[in-house]
Amino acid sequence: MAFGFFSRWLLFQCAVTCVLLDSVNTLQQSSILPQVPIVVECKTRSLFISLDIPPSGSEPRFEAVDARGAYPVTESYGAQCGYTYSVQPLLGRVVLRASYFSCHTDNQNDEVFTFMFGVFIMDQSGTESFFNVSQTCSVPPFSPREVTCEENYMEVSVRTDLPCPTAGSIKDDFSAAYAVAQSSAVEAWQVILQQEGQQSAVMSTEDAATLGYFIMATPGRLVFRTTFGQPYSSVKMVNNVAVEVIQATVFFRQNWMVVMVDLVAACSLDEGSFDGYRLHWRTPAVMTPLVVGPSELRSEYIGMGVDGEVVDEQAATDRGYSVTVSEETVDSSIPYAAEGGIRKSFVMDNVYNELYMVQLTYQQTFVDQRGVVTKHNVVRQMATPPIPRPPFSVNQTTLEERVFQVYLGNIPFDVELVSVELNGQEISVLTAAQMGYSITRVSEENNTFAYIIRVPFEDQFVVKQYVSEGFFEYSLEIKWTLNIMPQMEAYYHFSSVSAFIIDALPPVFDSMCADNGISFMKDHQQYDYLWDIGIGSYTLTPQLASERGYILTNDSTTLILDVPLFTIGYIYEDITLQQFYGTFELLTKNAKTLAIEQSSSKRCLFQTTELLVCSTDGVMTVVSDITKAVPSADPARTTLLDQSCRPQETDETRVLFSFGLNTCGTRFQIDQQYVTYENEIIFHELYSTDTRPVITRDAAYRVTVRCIYPVRGIESLFVDRRFAAETPGIGQMKDPVKVPPQMLKPMQPQKQTIMKPSFQLGVARKPADYARVGQWTSPLDEYAQWSLGGPNGGF
């Protein structure tokens, strides 16, 4: 810029910029509306213009417009004239900030400022449209000294009482004033640039402008502006904070006097930091380089905000803003994602990233010893580094369910799952739901989500591979497609899960009820050797079948097990004289672990003839046909040893007794291995007399019934009037015999001896050692001819 132009501009600002003249821009405004909205705001210390980057992706251009023409706002020209132009590609917008003391701004008494800009926007066809943007801002009075630290320049303005040349009216005498400025500027304005440790340089405003130092006068202020890193600026460490300082003195002749104005700007070079939670920016507690002469500065006010505006204390507290003042520094911090900043998410190298940007506005007021106020204003763009938020997957598969369950976590709130690819087959989330797949979104901590997908092993897309005999590997590769909303930017995550299982289901038995038992049948499968068939705790073998009376048929294709009624293993329920239920259960166990994998149980209804059942809870149930021994006997006249115990049911030939083993006169005997409980069904002959029939005790018949339990399997022998056995007892029934009358005389039972089942006898006890209420003999000797039934009974 030529010296003549710059000097003329100084006097032109002083003389005529109080009136805005019509622009001479020859461009014609576009008749259509802009493709993107243009936002214009008056801030405390600057004008703010922002607009989104148009769909063409071409960055909008700005031109500053005044009465003499239009001036493109380039990076270098913007820094010279007080314009800050920044492109924020991640946010998709551009921002222009213009100082109230920028070059082409109409200034009315440093109170009302009018801006005019031309904005050029290119559409997708390459056609550029032009739009006028104008704004008038009224601002409160400035302090005696204002220091502004922008992103691309430092600016200081001081209040002065500089006289403007008087040459008649502005319009009529404009040429004369212009000529005066042209002839007198070299003589009137000089600049001294001072640098610590260096000799001061005195130069003209032309030379200063060449070096990047710009000086201008307004109706009441002198403004000095320069970019960072210029010659004659210096960097000092003030309280461990790097500060760039520039100091200039402008002097000029006013009549017979020389007026000198000191202009000092100092800006913290702290670029900000992020600790993972908050953004921090530091500056010295007192900006000592701003001190001129012997005076001192003290801090009276500190405020902070965003986007050119300082917020009040309550708003700062609500947003989480913090100002920490120490003796040496001031730390201003803003929490991540706080109100006033902008959070942006994007994909980089197939990883979700997010960052937070904020335009910090900092203001500090200093007062010197004379009471002169200096306002120190800072605008600092701060941003976190890209913060990756990679998802992670967890295999939550449970083999017993035979379903893959995969958890995908750390999904940010602005991300949606749009599709999954199962072993190369891509399916949208909507289609997956229609196909029956379960995909669930669940909330997690820190404002994140997770997705859970379930895919059965037998699904068409799951790969099944043979590993070894009976073992297979099921595998599933999942590609998750995630979109950042609303820009629909996609990224992907891959999960791989597999499961090794025995691919053989436990055998299933078909069962059928027969008149005399239950029949089980199954077809042989390839992996039958992986399972054992059990009855209770015993494994079904040909030997066990033979010992218990089962009929086992096992050929090359089929296994058939016929279980006759009253063999070991039955459970009997709901016994009446007419019918009862019998249940038999086969257990399928893992051959290695012996864990029960499956149960095959059959419950059948049988007709009652005769039976004896010894339950695990100490109840003996017996159905007996007494007419086999005495055809004329009346079943209703039978009793047990305790003659108050009469049958629950009777018909023409049979009786049904059901009684506890500690009731109805039941006797018991213990030897080394067994506990035997015995009672008798007694019936008497009926004699007739002249008057009425009577029952006598001259002769009677008895049927002896017994329940035999292993000693080791009984928890209690009526110590607490309870009975509990691990397995049902073995029932024995002896054919009826006639009892001599003397054998039926009432006997007083001896004092009962109580023994716990865990007691092991060293030798067989003598008969006198047993508690008894009548004469009996060894259960295994005298009744060796009796047929033994299953654990629940038999005869």
Coordinates of N, CA, C and O in Angstrom, one line a residue, residues 612-614 706-708 729-733 786-795:
L612 N -48.5 -103.7 48.0 CA -47.9 -103.2 49.2 C -46.9 -102.1 48.8 O -45.9 -102.4 48.1
V613 N -47.1 -100.9 49.3 CA -46.2 -99.8 49.0 C -45.6 -99.2 50.2 O -46.3 -98.9 51.2
C614 N -44.3 -99.0 50.2 CA -43.5 -98.4 51.3 C -42.9 -97.1 50.8 O -42.0 -97.1 50.1
R706 N -44.6 -106.1 55.8 CA -43.4 -105.5 56.3 C -42.9 -104.5 55.2 O -43.1 -104.6 54.0
C707 N -42.2 -103.4 55.7 CA -41.4 -102.5 54.9 C -40.0 -102.5 55.4 O -39.8 -102.3 56.6
I708 N -39.1 -102.7 54.5 CA -37.6 -102.9 54.9 C -36.9 -101.7 54.2 O -37.0 -101.5 53.0
G729 N -39.1 -98.1 50.5 CA -38.7 -99.3 51.1 C -39.1 -100.5 50.3 O -39.9 -100.4 49.3
I730 N -38.6 -101.7 50.7 CA -39.0 -102.9 50.0 C -40.1 -103.6 50.8 O -40.1 -103.7 52.0
G731 N -41.2 -103.9 50.1 CA -42.4 -104.4 50.8 C -42.4 -106.0 50.8 O -42.0 -106.6 49.8
Q732 N -42.8 -106.6 51.9 CA -43.0 -108.0 52.0 C -44.4 -108.3 52.6 O -44.8 -107.7 53.5
M733 N -45.0 -109.3 52.0 CA -46.3 -109.8 52.5 C -46.3 -111.3 52.6 O -46.0 -112.0 51.6
W786 N -40.8 -115.2 50.6 CA -41.7 -114.1 50.1 C -41.1 -113.5 48.8 O -39.8 -113.4 48.7
S787 N -41.9 -113.1 47.9 CA -41.4 -112.5 46.7 C -41.1 -111.0 47.1 O -41.9 -110.4 47.8
L788 N -40.0 -110.5 46.6 CA -39.6 -109.1 46.9 C -40.0 -108.2 45.7 O -39.7 -108.5 44.6
G789 N -40.7 -107.1 46.0 CA -41.0 -106.1 45.0 C -40.0 -105.0 44.8 O -38.9 -105.1 45.3
G790 N -40.4 -104.0 44.1 CA -39.4 -102.8 43.9 C -39.3 -102.0 45.1 O -39.8 -102.3 46.1
P791 N -38.6 -100.9 44.9 CA -38.4 -100.0 46.1 C -39.6 -99.5 46.7 O -39.7 -99.2 47.9
N792 N -40.7 -99.5 45.9 CA -42.0 -99.0 46.5 C -42.9 -100.1 46.9 O -44.0 -99.9 47.3
G793 N -42.5 -101.3 46.6 CA -43.4 -102.4 47.0 C -43.4 -103.6 46.0 O -42.7 -103.6 45.0
G794 N -44.1 -104.6 46.3 CA -44.2 -105.7 45.4 C -44.6 -106.9 46.3 O -44.5 -106.9 47.5
F795 N -45.0 -108.0 45.6 CA -45.4 -109.2 46.4 C -45.4 -110.4 45.4 O -45.3 -110.2 44.2

